[in-house]
Short mmCIF file of C-alpha atoms and ligand atoms in Angstrom, two decimals:
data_model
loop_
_atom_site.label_atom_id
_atom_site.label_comp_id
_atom_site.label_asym_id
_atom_site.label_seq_id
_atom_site.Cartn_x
_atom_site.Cartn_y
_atom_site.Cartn_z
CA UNK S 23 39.65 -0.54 11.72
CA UNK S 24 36.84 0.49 10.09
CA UNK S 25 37.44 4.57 11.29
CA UNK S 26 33.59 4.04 12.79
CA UNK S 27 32.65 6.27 15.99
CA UNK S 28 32.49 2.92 18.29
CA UNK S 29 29.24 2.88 19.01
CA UNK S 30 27.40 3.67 16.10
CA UNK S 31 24.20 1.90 15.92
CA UNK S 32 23.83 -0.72 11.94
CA UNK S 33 21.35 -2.39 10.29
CA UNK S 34 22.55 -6.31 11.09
CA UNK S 35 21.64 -8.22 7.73
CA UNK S 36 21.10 -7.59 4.25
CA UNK S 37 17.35 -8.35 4.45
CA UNK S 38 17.16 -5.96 7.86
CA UNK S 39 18.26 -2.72 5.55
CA UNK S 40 15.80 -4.10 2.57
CA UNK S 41 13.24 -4.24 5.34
CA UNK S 42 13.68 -0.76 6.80
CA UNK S 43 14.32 1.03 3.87
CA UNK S 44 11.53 -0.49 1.98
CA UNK S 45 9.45 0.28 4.89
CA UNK S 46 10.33 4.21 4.91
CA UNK S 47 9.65 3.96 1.04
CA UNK S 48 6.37 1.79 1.29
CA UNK S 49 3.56 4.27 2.94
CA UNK S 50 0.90 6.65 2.80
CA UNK S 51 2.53 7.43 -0.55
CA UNK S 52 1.77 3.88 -1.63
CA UNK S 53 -1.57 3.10 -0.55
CA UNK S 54 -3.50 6.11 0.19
CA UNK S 55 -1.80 8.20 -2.51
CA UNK S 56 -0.66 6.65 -5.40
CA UNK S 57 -4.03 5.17 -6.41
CA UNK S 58 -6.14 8.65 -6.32
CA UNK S 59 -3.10 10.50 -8.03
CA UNK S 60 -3.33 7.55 -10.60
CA UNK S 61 -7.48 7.58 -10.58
CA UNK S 62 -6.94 11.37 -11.28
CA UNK S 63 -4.82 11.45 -13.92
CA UNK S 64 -6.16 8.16 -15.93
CA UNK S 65 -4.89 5.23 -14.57
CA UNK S 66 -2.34 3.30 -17.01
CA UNK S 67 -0.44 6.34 -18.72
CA UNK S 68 0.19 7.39 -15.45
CA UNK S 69 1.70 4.28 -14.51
CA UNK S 70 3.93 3.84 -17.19
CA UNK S 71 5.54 7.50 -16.85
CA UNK S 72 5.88 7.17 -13.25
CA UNK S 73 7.54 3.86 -13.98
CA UNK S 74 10.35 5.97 -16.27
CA UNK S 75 10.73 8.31 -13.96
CA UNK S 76 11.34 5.32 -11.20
CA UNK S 77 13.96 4.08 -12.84
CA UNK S 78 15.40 6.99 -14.15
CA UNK S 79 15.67 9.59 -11.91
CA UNK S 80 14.36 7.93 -8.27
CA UNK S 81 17.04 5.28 -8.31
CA UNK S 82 19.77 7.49 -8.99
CA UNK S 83 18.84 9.71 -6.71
CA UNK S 84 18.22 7.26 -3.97
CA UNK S 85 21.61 5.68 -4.69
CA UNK S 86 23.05 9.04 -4.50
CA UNK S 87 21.73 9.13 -0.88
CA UNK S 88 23.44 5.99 -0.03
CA UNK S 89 26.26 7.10 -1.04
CA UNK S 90 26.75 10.09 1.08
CA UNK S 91 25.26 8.44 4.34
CA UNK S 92 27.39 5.48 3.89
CA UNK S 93 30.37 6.93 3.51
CA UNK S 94 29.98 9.50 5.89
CA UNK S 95 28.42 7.39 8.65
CA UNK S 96 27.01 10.67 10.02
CA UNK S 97 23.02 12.12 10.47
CA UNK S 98 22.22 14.18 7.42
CA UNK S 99 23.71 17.22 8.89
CA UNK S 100 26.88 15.58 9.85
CA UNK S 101 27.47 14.11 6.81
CA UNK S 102 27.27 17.17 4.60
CA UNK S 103 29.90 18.54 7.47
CA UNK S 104 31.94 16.04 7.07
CA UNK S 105 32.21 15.07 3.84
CA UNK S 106 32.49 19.16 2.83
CA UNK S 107 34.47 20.93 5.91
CA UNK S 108 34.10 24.19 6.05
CA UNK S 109 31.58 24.29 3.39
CA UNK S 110 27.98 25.53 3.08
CA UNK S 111 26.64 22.48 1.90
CA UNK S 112 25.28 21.49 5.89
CA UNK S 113 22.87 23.50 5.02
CA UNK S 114 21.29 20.83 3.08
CA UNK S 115 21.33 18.66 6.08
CA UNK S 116 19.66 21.36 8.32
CA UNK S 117 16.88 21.84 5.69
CA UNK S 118 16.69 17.67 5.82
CA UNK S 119 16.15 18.21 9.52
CA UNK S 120 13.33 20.77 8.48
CA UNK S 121 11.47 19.05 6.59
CA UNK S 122 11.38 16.07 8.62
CA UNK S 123 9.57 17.44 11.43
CA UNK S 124 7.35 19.13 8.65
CA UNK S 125 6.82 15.94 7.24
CA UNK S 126 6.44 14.15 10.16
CA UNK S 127 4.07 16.59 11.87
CA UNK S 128 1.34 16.41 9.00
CA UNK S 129 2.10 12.46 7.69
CA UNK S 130 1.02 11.34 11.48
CA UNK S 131 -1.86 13.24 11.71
CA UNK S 132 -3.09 11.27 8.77
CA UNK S 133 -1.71 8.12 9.85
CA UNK S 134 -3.66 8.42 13.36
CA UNK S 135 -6.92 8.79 10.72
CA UNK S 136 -6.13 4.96 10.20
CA UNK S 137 -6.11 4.00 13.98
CA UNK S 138 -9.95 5.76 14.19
CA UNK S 139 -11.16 3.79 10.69
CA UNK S 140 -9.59 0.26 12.19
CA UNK S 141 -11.79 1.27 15.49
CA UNK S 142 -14.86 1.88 13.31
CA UNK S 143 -13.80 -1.44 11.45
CA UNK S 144 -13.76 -3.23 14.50
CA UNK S 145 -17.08 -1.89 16.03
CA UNK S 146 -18.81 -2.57 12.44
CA UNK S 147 -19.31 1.71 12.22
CA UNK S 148 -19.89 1.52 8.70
CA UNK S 149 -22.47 -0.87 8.18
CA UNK S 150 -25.70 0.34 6.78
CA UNK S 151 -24.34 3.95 6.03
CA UNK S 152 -24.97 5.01 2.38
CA UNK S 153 -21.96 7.13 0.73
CA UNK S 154 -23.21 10.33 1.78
CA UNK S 155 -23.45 8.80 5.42
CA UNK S 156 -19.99 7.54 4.95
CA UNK S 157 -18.57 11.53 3.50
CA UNK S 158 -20.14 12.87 6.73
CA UNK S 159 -18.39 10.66 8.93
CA UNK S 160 -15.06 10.76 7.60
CA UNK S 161 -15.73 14.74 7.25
CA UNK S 162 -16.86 15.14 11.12
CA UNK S 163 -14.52 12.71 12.12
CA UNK S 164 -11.25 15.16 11.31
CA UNK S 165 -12.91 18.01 12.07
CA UNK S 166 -13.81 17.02 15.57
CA UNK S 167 -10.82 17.73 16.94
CA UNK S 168 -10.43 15.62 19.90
CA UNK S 169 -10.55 12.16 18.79
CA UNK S 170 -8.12 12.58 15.95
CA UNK S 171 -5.54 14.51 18.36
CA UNK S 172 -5.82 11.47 20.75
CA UNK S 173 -5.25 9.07 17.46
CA UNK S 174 -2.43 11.39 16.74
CA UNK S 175 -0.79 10.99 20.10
CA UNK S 176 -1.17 7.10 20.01
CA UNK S 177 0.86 7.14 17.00
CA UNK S 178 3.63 9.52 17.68
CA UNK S 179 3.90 7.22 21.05
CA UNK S 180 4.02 3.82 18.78
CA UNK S 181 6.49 5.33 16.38
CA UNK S 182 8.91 6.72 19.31
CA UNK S 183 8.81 3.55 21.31
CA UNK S 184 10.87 1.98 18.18
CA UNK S 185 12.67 4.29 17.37
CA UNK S 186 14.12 4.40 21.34
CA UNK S 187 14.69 0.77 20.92
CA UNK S 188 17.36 1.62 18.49
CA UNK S 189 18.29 0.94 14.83
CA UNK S 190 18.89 -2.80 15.32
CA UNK S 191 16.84 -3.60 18.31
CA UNK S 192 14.18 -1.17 17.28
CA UNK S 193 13.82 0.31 13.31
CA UNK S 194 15.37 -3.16 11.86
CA UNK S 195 13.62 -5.83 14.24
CA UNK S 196 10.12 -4.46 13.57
CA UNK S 197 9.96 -3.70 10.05
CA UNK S 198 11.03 -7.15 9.45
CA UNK S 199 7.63 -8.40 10.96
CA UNK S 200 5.45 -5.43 9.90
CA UNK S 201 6.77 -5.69 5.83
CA UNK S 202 5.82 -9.28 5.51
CA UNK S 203 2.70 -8.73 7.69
CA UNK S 204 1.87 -5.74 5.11
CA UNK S 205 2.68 -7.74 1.80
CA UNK S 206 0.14 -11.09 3.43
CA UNK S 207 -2.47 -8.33 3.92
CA UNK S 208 -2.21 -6.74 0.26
CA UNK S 209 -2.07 -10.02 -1.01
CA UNK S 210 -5.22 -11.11 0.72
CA UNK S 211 -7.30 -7.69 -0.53
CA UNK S 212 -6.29 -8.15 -3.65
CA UNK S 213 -6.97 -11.54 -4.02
CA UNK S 214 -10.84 -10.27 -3.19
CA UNK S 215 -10.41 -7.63 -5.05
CA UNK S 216 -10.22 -9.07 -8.49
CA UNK S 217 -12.61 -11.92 -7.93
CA UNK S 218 -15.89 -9.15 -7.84
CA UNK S 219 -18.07 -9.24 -10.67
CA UNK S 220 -17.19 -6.81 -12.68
CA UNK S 221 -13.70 -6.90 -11.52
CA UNK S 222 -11.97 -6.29 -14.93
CA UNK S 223 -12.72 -3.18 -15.92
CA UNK S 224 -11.02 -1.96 -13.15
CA UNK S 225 -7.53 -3.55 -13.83
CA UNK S 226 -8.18 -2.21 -17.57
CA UNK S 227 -8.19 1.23 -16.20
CA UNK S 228 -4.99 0.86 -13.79
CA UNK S 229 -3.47 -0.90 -16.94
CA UNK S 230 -4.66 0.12 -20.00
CA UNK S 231 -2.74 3.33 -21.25
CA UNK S 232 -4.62 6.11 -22.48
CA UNK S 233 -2.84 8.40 -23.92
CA UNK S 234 -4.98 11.06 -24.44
CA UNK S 235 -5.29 11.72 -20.55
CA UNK S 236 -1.87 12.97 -20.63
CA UNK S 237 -0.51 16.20 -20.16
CA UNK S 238 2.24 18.25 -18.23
CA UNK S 239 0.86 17.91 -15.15
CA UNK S 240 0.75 14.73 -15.38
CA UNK S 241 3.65 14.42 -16.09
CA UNK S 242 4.63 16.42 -12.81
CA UNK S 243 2.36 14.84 -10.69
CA UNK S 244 4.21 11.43 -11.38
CA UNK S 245 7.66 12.86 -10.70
CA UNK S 246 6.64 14.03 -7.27
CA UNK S 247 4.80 11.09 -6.64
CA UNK S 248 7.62 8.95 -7.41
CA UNK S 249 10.07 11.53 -4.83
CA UNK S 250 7.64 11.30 -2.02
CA UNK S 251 6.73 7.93 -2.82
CA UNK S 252 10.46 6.71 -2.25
CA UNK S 253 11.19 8.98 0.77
CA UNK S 254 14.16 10.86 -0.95
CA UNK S 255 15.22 14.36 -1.31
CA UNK S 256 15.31 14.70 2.41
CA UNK S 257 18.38 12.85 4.00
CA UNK S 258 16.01 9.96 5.09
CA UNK S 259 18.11 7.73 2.95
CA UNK S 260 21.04 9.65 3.97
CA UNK S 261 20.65 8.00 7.40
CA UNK S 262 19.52 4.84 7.09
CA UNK S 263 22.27 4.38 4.23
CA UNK S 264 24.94 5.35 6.99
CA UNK S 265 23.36 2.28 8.88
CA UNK S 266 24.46 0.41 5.99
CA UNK S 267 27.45 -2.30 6.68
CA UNK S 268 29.97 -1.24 4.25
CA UNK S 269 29.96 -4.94 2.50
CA UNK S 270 26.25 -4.49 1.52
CA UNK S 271 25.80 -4.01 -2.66
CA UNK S 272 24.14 -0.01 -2.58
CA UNK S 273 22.96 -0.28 -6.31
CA UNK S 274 21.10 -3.75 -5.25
CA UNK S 275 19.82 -2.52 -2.67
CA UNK S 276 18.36 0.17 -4.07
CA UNK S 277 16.84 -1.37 -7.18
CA UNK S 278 15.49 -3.78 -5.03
CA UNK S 279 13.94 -1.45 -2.28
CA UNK S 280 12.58 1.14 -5.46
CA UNK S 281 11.16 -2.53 -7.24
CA UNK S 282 9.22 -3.23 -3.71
CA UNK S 283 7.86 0.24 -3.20
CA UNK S 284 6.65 0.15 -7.00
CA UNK S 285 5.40 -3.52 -6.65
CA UNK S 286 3.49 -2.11 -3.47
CA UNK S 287 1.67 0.55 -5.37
CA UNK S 288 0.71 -1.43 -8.01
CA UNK S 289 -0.99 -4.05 -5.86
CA UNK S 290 -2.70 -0.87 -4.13
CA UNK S 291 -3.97 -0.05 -7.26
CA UNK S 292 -5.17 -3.50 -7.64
CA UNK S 293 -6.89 -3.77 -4.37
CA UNK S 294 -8.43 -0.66 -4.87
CA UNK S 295 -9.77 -0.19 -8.46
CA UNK S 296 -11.15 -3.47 -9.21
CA UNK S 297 -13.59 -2.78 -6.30
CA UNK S 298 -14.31 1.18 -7.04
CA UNK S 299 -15.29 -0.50 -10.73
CA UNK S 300 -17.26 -3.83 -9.72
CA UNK S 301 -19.65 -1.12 -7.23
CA UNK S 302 -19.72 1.41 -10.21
CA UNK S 303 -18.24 4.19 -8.56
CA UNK S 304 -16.30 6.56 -9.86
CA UNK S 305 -12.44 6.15 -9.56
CA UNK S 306 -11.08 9.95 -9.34
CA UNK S 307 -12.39 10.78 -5.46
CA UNK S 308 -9.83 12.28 -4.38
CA UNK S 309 -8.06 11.78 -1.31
CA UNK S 310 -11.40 10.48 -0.05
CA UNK S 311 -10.74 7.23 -2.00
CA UNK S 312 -9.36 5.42 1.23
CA UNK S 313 -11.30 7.16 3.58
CA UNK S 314 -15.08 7.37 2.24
CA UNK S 315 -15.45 5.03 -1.02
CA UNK S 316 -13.67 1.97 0.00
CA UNK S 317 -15.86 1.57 3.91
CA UNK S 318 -18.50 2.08 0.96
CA UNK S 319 -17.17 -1.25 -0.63
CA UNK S 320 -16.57 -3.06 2.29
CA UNK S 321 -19.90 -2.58 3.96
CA UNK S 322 -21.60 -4.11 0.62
CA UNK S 323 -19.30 -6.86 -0.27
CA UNK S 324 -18.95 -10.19 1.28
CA UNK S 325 -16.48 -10.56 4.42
CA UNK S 326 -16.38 -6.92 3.98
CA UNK S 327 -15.93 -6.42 7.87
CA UNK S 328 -12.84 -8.57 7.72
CA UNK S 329 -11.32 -6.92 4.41
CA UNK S 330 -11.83 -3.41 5.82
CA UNK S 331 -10.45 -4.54 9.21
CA UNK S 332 -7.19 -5.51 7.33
CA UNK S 333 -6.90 -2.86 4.84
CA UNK S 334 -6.93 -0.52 7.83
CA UNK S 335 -4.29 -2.32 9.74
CA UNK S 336 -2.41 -2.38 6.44
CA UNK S 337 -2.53 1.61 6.11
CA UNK S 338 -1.52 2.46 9.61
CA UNK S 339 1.54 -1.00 9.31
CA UNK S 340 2.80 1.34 6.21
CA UNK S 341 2.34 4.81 7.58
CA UNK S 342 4.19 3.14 10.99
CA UNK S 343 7.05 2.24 8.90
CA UNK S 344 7.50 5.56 7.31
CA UNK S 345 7.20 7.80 10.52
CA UNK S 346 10.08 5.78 11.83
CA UNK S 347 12.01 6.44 8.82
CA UNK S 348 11.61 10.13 9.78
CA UNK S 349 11.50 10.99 13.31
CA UNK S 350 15.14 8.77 12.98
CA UNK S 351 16.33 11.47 10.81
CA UNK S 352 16.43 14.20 13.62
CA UNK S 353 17.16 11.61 16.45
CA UNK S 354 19.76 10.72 15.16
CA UNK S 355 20.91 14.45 14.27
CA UNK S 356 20.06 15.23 17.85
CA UNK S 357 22.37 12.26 19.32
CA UNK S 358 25.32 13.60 16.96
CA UNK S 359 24.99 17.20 16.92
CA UNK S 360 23.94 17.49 20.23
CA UNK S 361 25.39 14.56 21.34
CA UNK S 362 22.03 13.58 23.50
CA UNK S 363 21.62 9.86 24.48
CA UNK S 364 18.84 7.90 22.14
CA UNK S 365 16.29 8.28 24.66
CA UNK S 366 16.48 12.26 25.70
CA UNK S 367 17.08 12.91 21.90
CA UNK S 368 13.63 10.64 21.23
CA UNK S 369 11.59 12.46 23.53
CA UNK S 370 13.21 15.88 22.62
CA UNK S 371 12.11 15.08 19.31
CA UNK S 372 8.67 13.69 19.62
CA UNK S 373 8.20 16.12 21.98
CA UNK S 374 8.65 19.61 19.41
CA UNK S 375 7.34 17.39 16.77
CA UNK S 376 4.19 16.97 18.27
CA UNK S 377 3.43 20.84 18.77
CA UNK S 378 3.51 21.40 15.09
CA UNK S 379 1.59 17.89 14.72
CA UNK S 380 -1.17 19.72 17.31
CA UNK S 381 -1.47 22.62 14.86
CA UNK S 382 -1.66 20.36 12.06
CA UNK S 383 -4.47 17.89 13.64
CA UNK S 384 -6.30 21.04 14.49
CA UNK S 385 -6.19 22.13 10.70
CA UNK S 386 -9.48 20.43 10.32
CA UNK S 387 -10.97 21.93 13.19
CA UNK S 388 -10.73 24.88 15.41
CA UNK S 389 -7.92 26.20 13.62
CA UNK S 390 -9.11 26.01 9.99
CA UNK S 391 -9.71 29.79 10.07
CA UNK S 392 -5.90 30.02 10.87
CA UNK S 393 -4.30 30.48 7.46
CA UNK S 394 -0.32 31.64 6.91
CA UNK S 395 0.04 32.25 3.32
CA UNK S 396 -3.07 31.54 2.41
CA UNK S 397 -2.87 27.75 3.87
CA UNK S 398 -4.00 26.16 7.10
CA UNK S 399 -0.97 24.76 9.38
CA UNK S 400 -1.66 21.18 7.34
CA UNK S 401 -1.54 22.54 3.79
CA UNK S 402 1.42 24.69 4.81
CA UNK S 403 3.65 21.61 6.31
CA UNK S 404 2.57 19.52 3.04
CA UNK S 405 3.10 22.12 0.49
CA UNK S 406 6.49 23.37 1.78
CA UNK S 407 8.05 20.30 2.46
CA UNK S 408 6.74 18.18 -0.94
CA UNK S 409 7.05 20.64 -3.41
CA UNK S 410 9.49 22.79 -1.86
CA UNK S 411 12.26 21.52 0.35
CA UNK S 412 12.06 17.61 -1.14
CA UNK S 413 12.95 18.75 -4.51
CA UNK S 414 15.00 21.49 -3.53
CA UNK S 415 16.88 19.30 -1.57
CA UNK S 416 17.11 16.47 -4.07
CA UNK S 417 18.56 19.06 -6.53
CA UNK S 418 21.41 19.51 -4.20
CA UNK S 419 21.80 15.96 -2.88
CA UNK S 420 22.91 14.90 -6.33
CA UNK S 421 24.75 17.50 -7.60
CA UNK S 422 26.51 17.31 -4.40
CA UNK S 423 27.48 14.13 -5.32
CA UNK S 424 28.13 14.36 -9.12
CA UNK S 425 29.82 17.63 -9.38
CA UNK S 426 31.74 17.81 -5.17
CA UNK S 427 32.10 14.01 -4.49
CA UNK S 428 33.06 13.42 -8.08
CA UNK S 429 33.16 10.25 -9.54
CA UNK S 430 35.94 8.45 -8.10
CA UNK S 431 34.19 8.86 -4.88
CA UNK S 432 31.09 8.05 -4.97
CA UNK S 433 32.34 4.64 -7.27
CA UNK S 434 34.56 3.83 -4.71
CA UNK S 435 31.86 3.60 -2.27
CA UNK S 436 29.11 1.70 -4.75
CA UNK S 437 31.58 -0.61 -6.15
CA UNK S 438 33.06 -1.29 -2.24
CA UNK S 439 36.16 -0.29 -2.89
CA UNK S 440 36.84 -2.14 -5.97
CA UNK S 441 34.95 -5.14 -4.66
CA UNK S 442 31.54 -5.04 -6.94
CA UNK S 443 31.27 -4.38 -10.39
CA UNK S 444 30.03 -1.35 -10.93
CA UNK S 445 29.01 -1.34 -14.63
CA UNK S 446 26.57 1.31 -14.37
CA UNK S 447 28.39 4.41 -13.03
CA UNK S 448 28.61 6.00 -16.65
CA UNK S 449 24.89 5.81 -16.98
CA UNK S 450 24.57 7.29 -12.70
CA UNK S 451 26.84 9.58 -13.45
CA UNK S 452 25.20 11.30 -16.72
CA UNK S 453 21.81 11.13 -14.91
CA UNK S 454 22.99 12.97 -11.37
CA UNK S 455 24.92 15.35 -13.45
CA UNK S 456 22.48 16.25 -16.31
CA UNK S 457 19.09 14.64 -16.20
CA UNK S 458 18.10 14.18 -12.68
CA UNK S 459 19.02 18.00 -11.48
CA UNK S 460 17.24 19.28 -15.00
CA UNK S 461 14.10 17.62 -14.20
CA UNK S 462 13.86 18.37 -10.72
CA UNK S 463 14.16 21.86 -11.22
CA UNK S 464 11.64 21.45 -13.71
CA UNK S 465 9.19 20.24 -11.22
CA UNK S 466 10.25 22.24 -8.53
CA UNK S 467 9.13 25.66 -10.97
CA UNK S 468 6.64 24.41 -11.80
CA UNK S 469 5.12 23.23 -8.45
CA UNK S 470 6.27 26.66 -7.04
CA UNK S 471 4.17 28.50 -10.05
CA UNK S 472 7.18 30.19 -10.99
CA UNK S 473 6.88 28.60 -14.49
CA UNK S 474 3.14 27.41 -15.67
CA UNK S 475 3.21 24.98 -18.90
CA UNK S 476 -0.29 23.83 -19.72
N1 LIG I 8 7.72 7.40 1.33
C1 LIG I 8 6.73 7.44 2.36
C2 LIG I 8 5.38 7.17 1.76
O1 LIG I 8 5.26 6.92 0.59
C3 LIG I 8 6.73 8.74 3.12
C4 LIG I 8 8.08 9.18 3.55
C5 LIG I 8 8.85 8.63 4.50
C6 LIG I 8 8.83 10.22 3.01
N2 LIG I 8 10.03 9.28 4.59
C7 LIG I 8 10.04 10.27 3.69
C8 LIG I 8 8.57 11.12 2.01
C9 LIG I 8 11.01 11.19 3.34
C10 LIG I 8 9.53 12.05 1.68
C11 LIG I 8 10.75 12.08 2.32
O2 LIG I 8 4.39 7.20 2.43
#
């Protein structure tokens, strides 16, 4: 007996889980974001600290995830209940549950953005349009209101019609087509990418280190990036880890799904920079990199129509792959807790989801007079949940696990209960205790403004 409720819902094979997981990791974060965070804060330095912190203090943190889901085999909620009875550490699992439909509300409004720019791509909207052209469009596009709320609805549809299908039958079987799908299509765009003209200055800036472009906040910005970027602090991990058969290898797993999610950017970077360089344009837009400068590209390079075509379908294949990742976190809170079947507990959840999500879309429209704190319903969702309740709630997730699990727990579920070897819990262990929680609070003051460092 393996003390599992009977019909708990698993990932069925070891590349399944690689699949999934890499596909929650592998998003918005990758493609839309990690390139202008990079472009803004110069390119190869960047890369190499967010590399450190990666491996450092992502991994650990990610395995520390694992560890709770899998041996809890519970939502996030349920495992902090179980695995601490009578305790208030649920509350980390209710703030999970928080910030997922935060998360969730804003990250789909900008994922339905990519359904509108593969229509344009399709129709061949871009052609002929000089940038300005192009900032106008993208600009009237969001704040028209209507259209992007119908490309919001499409998506919240496609990401709830597999997550209903299940975690096998729905989360598992589609992320193994969409991951390869996404990797052809990076591989293609990059492959144009660096044959431009002119191509090489551009991989000199994503590679090149300059030093001189660094300071603290750079050094913040990669942290978060690298949180956000691998979907943890939030109990997303938490719950696909208790999907995880107990004979899978967690460390491998999650060096390998942190290695793909890094890999992923990187090629991003590739696709993207070579081309800003080779049509002289300048690399630090913004978070109108994706959106306005590269339909610039494609309308003046060769087989541009097909290249924008895919790099659209690439964006929304990632962002798909994400959403899943969280709307599963509060069905499957919803099935457990409230012990709902898949279906009412999907609808319940896309349903209350989407309200915030209208508020959100409508950010850029008729509601961007509405401010709370000072922020429209958009910045508010983004703000709280990435620099407050992510951090916040990796701070706890790992000294949960270094300081209430304890050691002999949590290496009894890496190392399978004796099974692997498990060479590194010395080196986990120092980092959840010590390191990781250190330099999350750092960010998290910082980001919060309640300490300011140049
Ligand atoms: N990691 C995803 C991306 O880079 C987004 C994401 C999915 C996420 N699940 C998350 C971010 C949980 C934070 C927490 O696009």
């Amino acid at each position: 007996m393996t003390g599992l409720p009977d019909n708990r819902d698993s990932f069925g094979s070891r590349f399944g889980v690689i699949a999934a997981t890499a596909g929650s990791a592998i998003g918005l974060g990758n493609i839309w974001r990690f390139p202008y965070v990079a472009g803004e804060n110069g390119g190869g330095a960047f890369l190499l600290i967010y590399l450190g912190f990666i491996v450092l203090i992502g991994i650990p943190v990610m395995l520390s995830e694992f560890t709770i889901g899998r041996s809890a085999q519970r939502n996030v909620f349920g495992s902090f209940r179980k695995l601490a009875p009578g305790k208030p550490w649920y509350l980390i699992g209710l703030m999970g549950v928080a910030a997922a439909f935060m998360i969730l509300a804003f990250y789909t409004a900008v994922a339905g953005w990519t359904l509108e720019y593969i229509f344009q791509s399709v129709i061949n909207g871009f052609k002929g349009q000089d940038a300005q052209e192009l900032n106008s469009m993208y600009f009237s596009f969001i704040g028209s209101g209507f259209r992007p709320l119908l490309w919001f609805f499409v998506f919240m549809v496609l990401t709830a019609v597999i997550i209903m299908a299940g975690v096998q039958k729905g989360i598992e079987k589609y992320t193994k087509i969409l991951m390869p799908l996404l990797l052809v299509l990076l591989l293609a765009l990059v492959i144009r990418s660096v044959t431009l003209p002119g191509a090489g200055s551009g991989l000199a800036f994503l590679f090149k280190p300059d030093f001189s472009k660094i300071t603290t906040s750079t050094i913040l910005e990669a942290l978060g990036q690298a949180f956000f970027s691998l979907s943890i602090g939030m109990g997303t991990l938490i719950t696909y880890g208790s999907y995880i058969q107990k004979s899978d290898n967690l460390g491998s797993t999650a060096v390998s799904v942190a290695f793909a999610d890094t890999f992923i950017a990187i090629l991003a970077g590739m696709a993207i920079f070579p081309a800003v360089f080779a049509f002289n344009i300048e690399p630090d837009a913004g978070a109108g990199l994706v959106y306005i400068t590269l339909p610039n590209i494609f309308q003046q390079m060769p087989g541009g129509y097909f290249f924008s075509l895919m790099f659209f379908i690439l964006l929304g294949v990632a962002a798909l792959t994400s959403t899943i990742s969280v709307l599963e976190v509060i069905v499957a809170f919803f099935v457990e807790e409230l012990k709902l079947k898949r279906k009412a507990a999907t609808l319940l959840a896309t349903g209350s989801v989407s309200v915030l999500g209208i508020l959100c879309v409508l950010s850029f429209s008729s509601m961007s007079d509405f401010k709370l704190f000072g922020f429209t319903v958009f910045d508010l969702m983004d703000f709280t949940s990435a620099n407050i309740l992510l951090p916040l709630g990796g701070f706890f997730i790992v000294i949960f696990v270094a300081w209430f699990l304890g050691r002999e727990k949590a290496a009894g579920e890496l190392s399978n209960r004796g099974r692997l070897r498990t060479g590194y819990m010395p080196f986990f262990m120092f980092i959840i205790k010590f390191l990781a929680p250190l330099a999350i609070a750092f960010i998290f003051l910082q980001g919060v403004g309640l300490i300011k460092l140049t």
